[in-house]
Coordinates of C-alpha atoms and ligand atoms in Angstrom, one line a residue:
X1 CA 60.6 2.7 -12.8
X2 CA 61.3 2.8 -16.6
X3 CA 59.4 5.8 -18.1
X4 CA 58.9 4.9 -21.8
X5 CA 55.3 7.0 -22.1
X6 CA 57.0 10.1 -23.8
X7 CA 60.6 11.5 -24.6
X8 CA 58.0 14.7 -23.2
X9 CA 58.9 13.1 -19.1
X10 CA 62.5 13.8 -18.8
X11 CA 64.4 15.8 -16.1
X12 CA 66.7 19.0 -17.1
X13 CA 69.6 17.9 -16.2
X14 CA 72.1 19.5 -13.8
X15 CA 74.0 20.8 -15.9
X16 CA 70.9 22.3 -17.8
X17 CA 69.3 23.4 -14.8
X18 CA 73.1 25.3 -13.8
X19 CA 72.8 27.2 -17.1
X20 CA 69.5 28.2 -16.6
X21 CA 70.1 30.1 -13.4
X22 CA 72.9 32.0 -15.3
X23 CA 70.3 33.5 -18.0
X24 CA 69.9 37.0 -18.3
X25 CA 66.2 37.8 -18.9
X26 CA 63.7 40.7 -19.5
X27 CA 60.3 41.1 -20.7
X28 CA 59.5 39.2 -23.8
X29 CA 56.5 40.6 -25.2
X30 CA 58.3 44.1 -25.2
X31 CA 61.5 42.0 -27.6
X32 CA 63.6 43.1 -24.4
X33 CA 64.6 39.0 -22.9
X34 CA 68.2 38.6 -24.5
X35 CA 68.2 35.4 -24.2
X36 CA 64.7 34.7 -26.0
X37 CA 66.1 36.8 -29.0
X38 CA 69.7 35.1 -28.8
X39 CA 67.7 31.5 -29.1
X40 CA 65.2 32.6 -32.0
X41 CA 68.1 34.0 -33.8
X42 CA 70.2 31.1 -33.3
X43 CA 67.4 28.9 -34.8
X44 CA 66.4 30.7 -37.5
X45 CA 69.8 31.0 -38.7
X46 CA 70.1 26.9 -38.1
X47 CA 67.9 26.4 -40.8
X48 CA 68.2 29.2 -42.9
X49 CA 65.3 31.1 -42.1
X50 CA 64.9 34.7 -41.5
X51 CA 63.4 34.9 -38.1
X52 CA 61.5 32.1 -34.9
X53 CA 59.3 32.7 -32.0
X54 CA 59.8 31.0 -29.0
X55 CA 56.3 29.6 -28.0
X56 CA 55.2 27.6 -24.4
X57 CA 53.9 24.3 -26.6
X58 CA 54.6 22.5 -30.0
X59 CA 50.4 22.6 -30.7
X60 CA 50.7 26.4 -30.3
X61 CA 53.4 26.8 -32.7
X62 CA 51.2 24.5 -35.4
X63 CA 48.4 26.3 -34.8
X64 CA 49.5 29.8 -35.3
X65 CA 51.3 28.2 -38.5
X66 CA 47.9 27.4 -39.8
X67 CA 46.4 31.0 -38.6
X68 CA 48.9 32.0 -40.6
X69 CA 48.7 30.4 -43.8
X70 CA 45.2 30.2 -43.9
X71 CA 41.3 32.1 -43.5
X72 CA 38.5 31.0 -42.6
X73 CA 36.6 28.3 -44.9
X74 CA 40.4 27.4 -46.5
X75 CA 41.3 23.7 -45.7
X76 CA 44.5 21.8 -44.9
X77 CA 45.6 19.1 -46.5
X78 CA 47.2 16.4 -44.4
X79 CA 47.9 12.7 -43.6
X80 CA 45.0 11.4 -40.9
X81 CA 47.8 10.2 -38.2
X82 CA 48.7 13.7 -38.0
X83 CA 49.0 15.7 -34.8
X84 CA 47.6 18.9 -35.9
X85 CA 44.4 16.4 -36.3
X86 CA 44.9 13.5 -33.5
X87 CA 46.1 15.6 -30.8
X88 CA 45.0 19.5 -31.1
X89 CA 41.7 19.3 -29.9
X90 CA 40.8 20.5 -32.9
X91 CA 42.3 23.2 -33.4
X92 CA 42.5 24.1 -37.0
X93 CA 38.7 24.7 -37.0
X94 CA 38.6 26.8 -33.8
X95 CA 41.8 28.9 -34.3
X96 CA 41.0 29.4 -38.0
X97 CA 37.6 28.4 -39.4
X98 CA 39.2 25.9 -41.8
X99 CA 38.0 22.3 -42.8
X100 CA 40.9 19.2 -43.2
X101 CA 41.1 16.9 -46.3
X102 CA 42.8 13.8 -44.4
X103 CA 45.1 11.6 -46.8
X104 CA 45.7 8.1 -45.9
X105 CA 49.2 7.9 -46.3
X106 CA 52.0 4.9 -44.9
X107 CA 52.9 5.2 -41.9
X108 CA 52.1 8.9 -41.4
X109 CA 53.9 9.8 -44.7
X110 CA 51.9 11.6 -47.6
X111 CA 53.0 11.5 -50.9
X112 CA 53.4 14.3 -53.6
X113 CA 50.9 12.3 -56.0
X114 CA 48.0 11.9 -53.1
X115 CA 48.3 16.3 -52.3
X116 CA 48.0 16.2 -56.1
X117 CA 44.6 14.2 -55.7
X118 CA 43.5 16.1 -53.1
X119 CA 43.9 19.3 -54.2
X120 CA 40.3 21.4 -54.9
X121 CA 39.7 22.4 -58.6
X122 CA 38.2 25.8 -56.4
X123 CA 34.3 25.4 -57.1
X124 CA 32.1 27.9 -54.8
X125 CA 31.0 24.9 -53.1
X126 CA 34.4 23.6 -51.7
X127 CA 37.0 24.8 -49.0
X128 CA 40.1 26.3 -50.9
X129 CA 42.9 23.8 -50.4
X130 CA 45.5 26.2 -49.0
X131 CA 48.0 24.3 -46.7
X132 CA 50.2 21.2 -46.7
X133 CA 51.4 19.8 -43.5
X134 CA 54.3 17.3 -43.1
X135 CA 54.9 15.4 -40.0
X136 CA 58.4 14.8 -39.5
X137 CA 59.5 12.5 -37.8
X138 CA 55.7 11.1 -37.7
X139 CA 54.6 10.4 -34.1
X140 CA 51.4 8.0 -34.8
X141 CA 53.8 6.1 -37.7
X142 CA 55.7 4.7 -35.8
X143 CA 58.6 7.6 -35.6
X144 CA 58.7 7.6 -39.6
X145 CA 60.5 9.9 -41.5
X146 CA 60.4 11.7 -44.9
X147 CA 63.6 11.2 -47.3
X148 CA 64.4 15.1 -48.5
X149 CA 63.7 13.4 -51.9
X150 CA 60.0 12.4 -50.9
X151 CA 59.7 16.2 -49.5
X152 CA 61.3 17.8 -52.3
X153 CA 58.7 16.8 -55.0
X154 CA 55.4 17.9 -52.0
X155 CA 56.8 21.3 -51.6
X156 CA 57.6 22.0 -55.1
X157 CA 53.9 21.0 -56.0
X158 CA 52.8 23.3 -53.4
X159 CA 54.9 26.5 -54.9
X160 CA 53.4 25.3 -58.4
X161 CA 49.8 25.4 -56.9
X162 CA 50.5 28.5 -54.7
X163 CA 49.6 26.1 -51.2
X164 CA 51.7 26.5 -48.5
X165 CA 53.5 24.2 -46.6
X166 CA 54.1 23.9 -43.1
X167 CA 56.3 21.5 -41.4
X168 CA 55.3 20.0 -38.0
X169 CA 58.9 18.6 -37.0
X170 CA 58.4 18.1 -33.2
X171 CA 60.6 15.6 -33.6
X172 CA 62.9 16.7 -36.4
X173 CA 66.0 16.0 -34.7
X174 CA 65.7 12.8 -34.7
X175 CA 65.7 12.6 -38.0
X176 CA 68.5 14.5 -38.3
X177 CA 70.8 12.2 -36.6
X178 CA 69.6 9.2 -38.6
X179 CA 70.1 11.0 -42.2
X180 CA 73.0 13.1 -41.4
X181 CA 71.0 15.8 -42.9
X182 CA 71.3 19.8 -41.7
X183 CA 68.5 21.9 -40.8
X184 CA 69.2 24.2 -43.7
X185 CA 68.2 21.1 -46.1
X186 CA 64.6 21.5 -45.1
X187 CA 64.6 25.7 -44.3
X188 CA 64.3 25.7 -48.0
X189 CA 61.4 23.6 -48.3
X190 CA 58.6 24.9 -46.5
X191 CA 57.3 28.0 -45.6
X192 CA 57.4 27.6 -41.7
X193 CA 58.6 24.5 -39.8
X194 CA 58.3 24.0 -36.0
X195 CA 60.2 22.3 -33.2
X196 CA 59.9 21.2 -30.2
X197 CA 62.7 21.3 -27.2
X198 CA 61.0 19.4 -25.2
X199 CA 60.6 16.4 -26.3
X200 CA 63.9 14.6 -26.9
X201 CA 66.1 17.7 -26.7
X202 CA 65.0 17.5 -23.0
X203 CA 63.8 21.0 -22.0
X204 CA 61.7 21.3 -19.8
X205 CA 59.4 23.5 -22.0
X206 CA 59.5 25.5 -25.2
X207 CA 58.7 24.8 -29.0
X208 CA 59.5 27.2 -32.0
X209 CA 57.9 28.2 -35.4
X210 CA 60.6 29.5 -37.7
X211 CA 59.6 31.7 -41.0
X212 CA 60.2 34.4 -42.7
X213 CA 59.9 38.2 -40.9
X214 CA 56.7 38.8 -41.8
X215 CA 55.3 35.8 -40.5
X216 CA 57.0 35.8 -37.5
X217 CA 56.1 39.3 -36.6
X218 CA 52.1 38.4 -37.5
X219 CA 53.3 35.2 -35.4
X220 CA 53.4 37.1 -32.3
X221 CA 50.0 38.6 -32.4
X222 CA 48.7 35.3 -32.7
X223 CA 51.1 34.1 -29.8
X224 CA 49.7 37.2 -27.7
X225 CA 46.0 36.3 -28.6
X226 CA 46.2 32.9 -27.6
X227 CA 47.5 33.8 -24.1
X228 CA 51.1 32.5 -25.1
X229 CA 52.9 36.2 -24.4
X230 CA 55.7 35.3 -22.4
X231 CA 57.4 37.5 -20.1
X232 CA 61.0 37.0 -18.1
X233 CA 61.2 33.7 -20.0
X234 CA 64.8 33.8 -20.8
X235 CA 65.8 31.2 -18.2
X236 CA 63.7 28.6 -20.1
X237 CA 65.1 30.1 -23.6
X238 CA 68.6 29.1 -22.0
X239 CA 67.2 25.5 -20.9
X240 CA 66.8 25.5 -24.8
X241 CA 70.0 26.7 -25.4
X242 CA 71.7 24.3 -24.1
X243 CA 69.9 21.8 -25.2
X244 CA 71.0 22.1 -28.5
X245 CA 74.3 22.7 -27.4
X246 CA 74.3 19.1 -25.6
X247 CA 71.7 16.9 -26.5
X248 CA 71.2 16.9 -30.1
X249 CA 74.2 13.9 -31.1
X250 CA 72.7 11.9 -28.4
X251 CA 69.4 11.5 -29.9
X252 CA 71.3 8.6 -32.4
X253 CA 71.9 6.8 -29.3
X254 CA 67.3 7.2 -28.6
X255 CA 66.9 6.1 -32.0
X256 CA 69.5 3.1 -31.7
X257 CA 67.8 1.7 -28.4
X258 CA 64.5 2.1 -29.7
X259 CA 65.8 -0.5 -33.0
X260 CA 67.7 -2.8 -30.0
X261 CA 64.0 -2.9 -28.5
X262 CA 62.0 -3.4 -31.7
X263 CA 64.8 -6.6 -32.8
X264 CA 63.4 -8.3 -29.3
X265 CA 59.5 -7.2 -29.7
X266 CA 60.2 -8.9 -33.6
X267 CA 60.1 -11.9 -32.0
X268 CA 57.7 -12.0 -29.5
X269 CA 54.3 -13.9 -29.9
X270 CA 52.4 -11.8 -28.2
X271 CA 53.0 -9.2 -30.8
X272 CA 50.9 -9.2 -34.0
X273 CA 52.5 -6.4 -35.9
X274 CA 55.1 -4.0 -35.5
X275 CA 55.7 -1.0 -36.9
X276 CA 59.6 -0.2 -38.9
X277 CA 61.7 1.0 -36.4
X278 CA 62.9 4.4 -37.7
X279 CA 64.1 6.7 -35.1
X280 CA 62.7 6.7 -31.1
X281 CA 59.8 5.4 -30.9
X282 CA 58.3 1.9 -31.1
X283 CA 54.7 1.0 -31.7
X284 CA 53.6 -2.6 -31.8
X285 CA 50.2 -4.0 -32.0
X286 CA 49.5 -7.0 -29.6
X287 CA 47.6 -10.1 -30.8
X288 CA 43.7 -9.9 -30.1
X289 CA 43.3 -12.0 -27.2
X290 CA 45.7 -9.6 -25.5
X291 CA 43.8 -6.4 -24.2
X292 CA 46.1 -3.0 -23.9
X293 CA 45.3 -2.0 -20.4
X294 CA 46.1 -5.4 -19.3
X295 CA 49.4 -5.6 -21.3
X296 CA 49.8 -2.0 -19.9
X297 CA 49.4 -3.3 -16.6
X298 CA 51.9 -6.3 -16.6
X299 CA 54.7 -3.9 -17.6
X300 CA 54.0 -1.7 -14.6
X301 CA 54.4 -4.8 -12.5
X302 CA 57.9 -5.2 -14.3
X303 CA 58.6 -1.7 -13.6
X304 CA 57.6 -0.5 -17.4
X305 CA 55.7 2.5 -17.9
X306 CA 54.0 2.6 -21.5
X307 CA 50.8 4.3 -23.0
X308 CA 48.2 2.2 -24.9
X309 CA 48.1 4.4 -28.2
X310 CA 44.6 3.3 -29.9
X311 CA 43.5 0.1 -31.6
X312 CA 45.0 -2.4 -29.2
X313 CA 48.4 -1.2 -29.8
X314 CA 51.1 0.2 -27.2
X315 CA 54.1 2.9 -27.5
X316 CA 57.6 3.1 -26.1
X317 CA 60.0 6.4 -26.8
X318 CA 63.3 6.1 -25.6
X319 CA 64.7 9.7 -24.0
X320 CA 67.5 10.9 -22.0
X321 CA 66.6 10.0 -19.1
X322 CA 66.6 6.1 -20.3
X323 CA 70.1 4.1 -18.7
X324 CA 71.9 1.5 -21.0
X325 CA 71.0 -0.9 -18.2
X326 CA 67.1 -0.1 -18.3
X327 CA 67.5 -1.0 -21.7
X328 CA 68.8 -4.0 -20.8
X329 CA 65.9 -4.6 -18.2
X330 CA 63.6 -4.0 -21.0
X331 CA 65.3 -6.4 -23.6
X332 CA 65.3 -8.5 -20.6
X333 CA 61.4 -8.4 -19.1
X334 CA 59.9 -8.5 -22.7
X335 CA 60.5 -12.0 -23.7
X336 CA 59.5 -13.1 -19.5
X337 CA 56.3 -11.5 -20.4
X338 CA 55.1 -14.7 -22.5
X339 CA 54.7 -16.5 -19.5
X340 CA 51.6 -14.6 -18.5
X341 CA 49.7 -15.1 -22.7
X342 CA 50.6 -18.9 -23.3
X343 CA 47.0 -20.1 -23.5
X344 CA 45.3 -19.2 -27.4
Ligands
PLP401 C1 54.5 16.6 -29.1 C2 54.1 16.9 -30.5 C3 53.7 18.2 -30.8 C4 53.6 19.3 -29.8 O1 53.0 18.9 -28.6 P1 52.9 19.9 -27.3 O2 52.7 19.0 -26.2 O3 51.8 20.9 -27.6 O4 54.2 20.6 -27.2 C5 53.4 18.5 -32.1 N1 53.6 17.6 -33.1 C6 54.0 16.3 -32.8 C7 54.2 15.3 -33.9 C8 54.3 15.9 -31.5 O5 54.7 14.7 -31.2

């Protein structure tokens, strides 16, 4: 089978899994795993930042960034295809007793002009617009990304207005490899970022939020309240660790395949629109006489696995675990697959 549902199914690899059994751990919550501190220090200094905390999931990390720029009946301010809003049950209101202002932005991408708009004049009526988030790369865009010019004029409205701004950069390295861009470009942007390992970095868990001390040491109370106090953890802080040691100048080659994929699905009547190709992950809406679960279901008989991802469209993310000659199976099955929607 070819796994395209999420760059969230790969493998560690042997290599990976060899280092983790190498780690030398403790007890987290009491500071005392050196390999959790050797990672958070290594990532904060990566971009800049004074200090991280290694967390079990990417939502928990965005959702203690929001406990921690915000109180209750505050809002955030961010675009609607955002995770923090699609994909976190919620969160925002139950963590923190804040309301959302959703922007419509392209693509998942907000610009500085439309925070501008949405930003409360503070009657005692409203929410007190208090947080930004940017997606970066954006998941529900299309795997869309934010120049560092389209960033710099958002964050230094947000420093003008006293909002904060968080950056939810699951996928951030994939951004990375496309720009050429360093992680220190963006540490001086925003006020926490997050990333996930993984996801294309291919760990088989962790996510970070990396701010300044004080945040990070409020961070862990929030961690420890919602059940996310880790103990002997330092073998998955080494699965990170190596990681970014290994995996991060590979992610060119996701983002590469995805493009090679999107040039075939270009062409394919069956698709009605496809989203710009940006980095690894391809999202194409099918023509209307073409149902999603059934498309879904042709794949798997090819061997494809892929997710429908709302209003009839369907997602592929390319990942480590994806061979040059799946890719060629893919580029091969998709245009076989007109056979089955000739009639209409
Ligand atoms: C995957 C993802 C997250 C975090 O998801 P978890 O499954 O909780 O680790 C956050 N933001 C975006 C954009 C994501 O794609």
């Amino acid at each position: 089978m070819i796994n395209l549902i999420s760059d969230t199914v790969t493998k560690p690899t042997p290599g990976m899994l060899a280092y983790m059994m190498k780690a030398e751990v403790g007890d987290d919550v009491f500071r005392e795993d050196p390999s959790v501190n050797a990672l958070q220090e290594r990532v904060a200094d990566m971009f800049g930042m004074e200090d991280s905390i290694f967390c079990p999931s990417g939502t928990m990390t965005n959702q203690i960034a929001i406990k921690l720029h915000t109180k209750a009946l505050d809002e955030v301010i961010c675009d609607i295809d955002s995770h923090i809003y699609q994909s976190e049950v919620g969160g925002y209101a139950f963590n923190s007793g804040i309301a959302i202002t959703l922007i419509h932005g392209q693509n998942g991408k907000i610009t500085s002009d439309q925070v501008q708009q949405n930003i409360k004049p503070g009657f005692d009526w409203q929410p007190i617009s208090r947080l930004v988030v940017l997606e970066n790369s954006c998941n529900k865009g299309g795997g869309s990304f934010y120049a560092l010019d389209e960033i710099k004029p958002i964050s230094e409205l947000c420093r003008q207005k006293s909002l904060r701004i968080h950056m939810d950069g699951a996928r951030l390295f994939n951004v990375l490899v496309e720009t050429g861009e360093k992680p220190k470009d963006y540490g001086k942007y925003f006020d926490t970022i997050s990333i996930c390992m993984s996801k294309g970095l291919g760990a088989p868990i962790g996510s970070l939020l990396i701010g300044n001390k004080d945040q990070i040491k409020e961070a862990r109370r929030f961690r420890k309240v919602m059940g996310g106090g880790m103990r002997q953890v330092g073998y998955l802080a080494a699965a990170c660790d190596y990681a970014l040691d290994h995996h991060i100048e590979r992610l060119k080659l996701d983002n590469d395949r995805a493009k090679k994929i999107g040039a075939v699905l270009s062409e394919m009547p069956y698709v009605k629109l496809l989203k710009p190709v940006h980095t690894n992950i391809v999202i194409f809406e099918l023509m209307d006489h073409i149902k999603d679960h059934e498309f879904i279901s042709i794949l798997k008989n090819h061997n494809i696995l892929a997710v429908p991802f709302g209003g009839n469209t369907i997602r592929f993310v390319l990942h480590l675990d994806v061979t040059d000659n799946m890719i060629n199976q893919v580029c091969d099955i998709l245009p076989r697959l007109n056979t089955f929607f000739k009639n209409d």
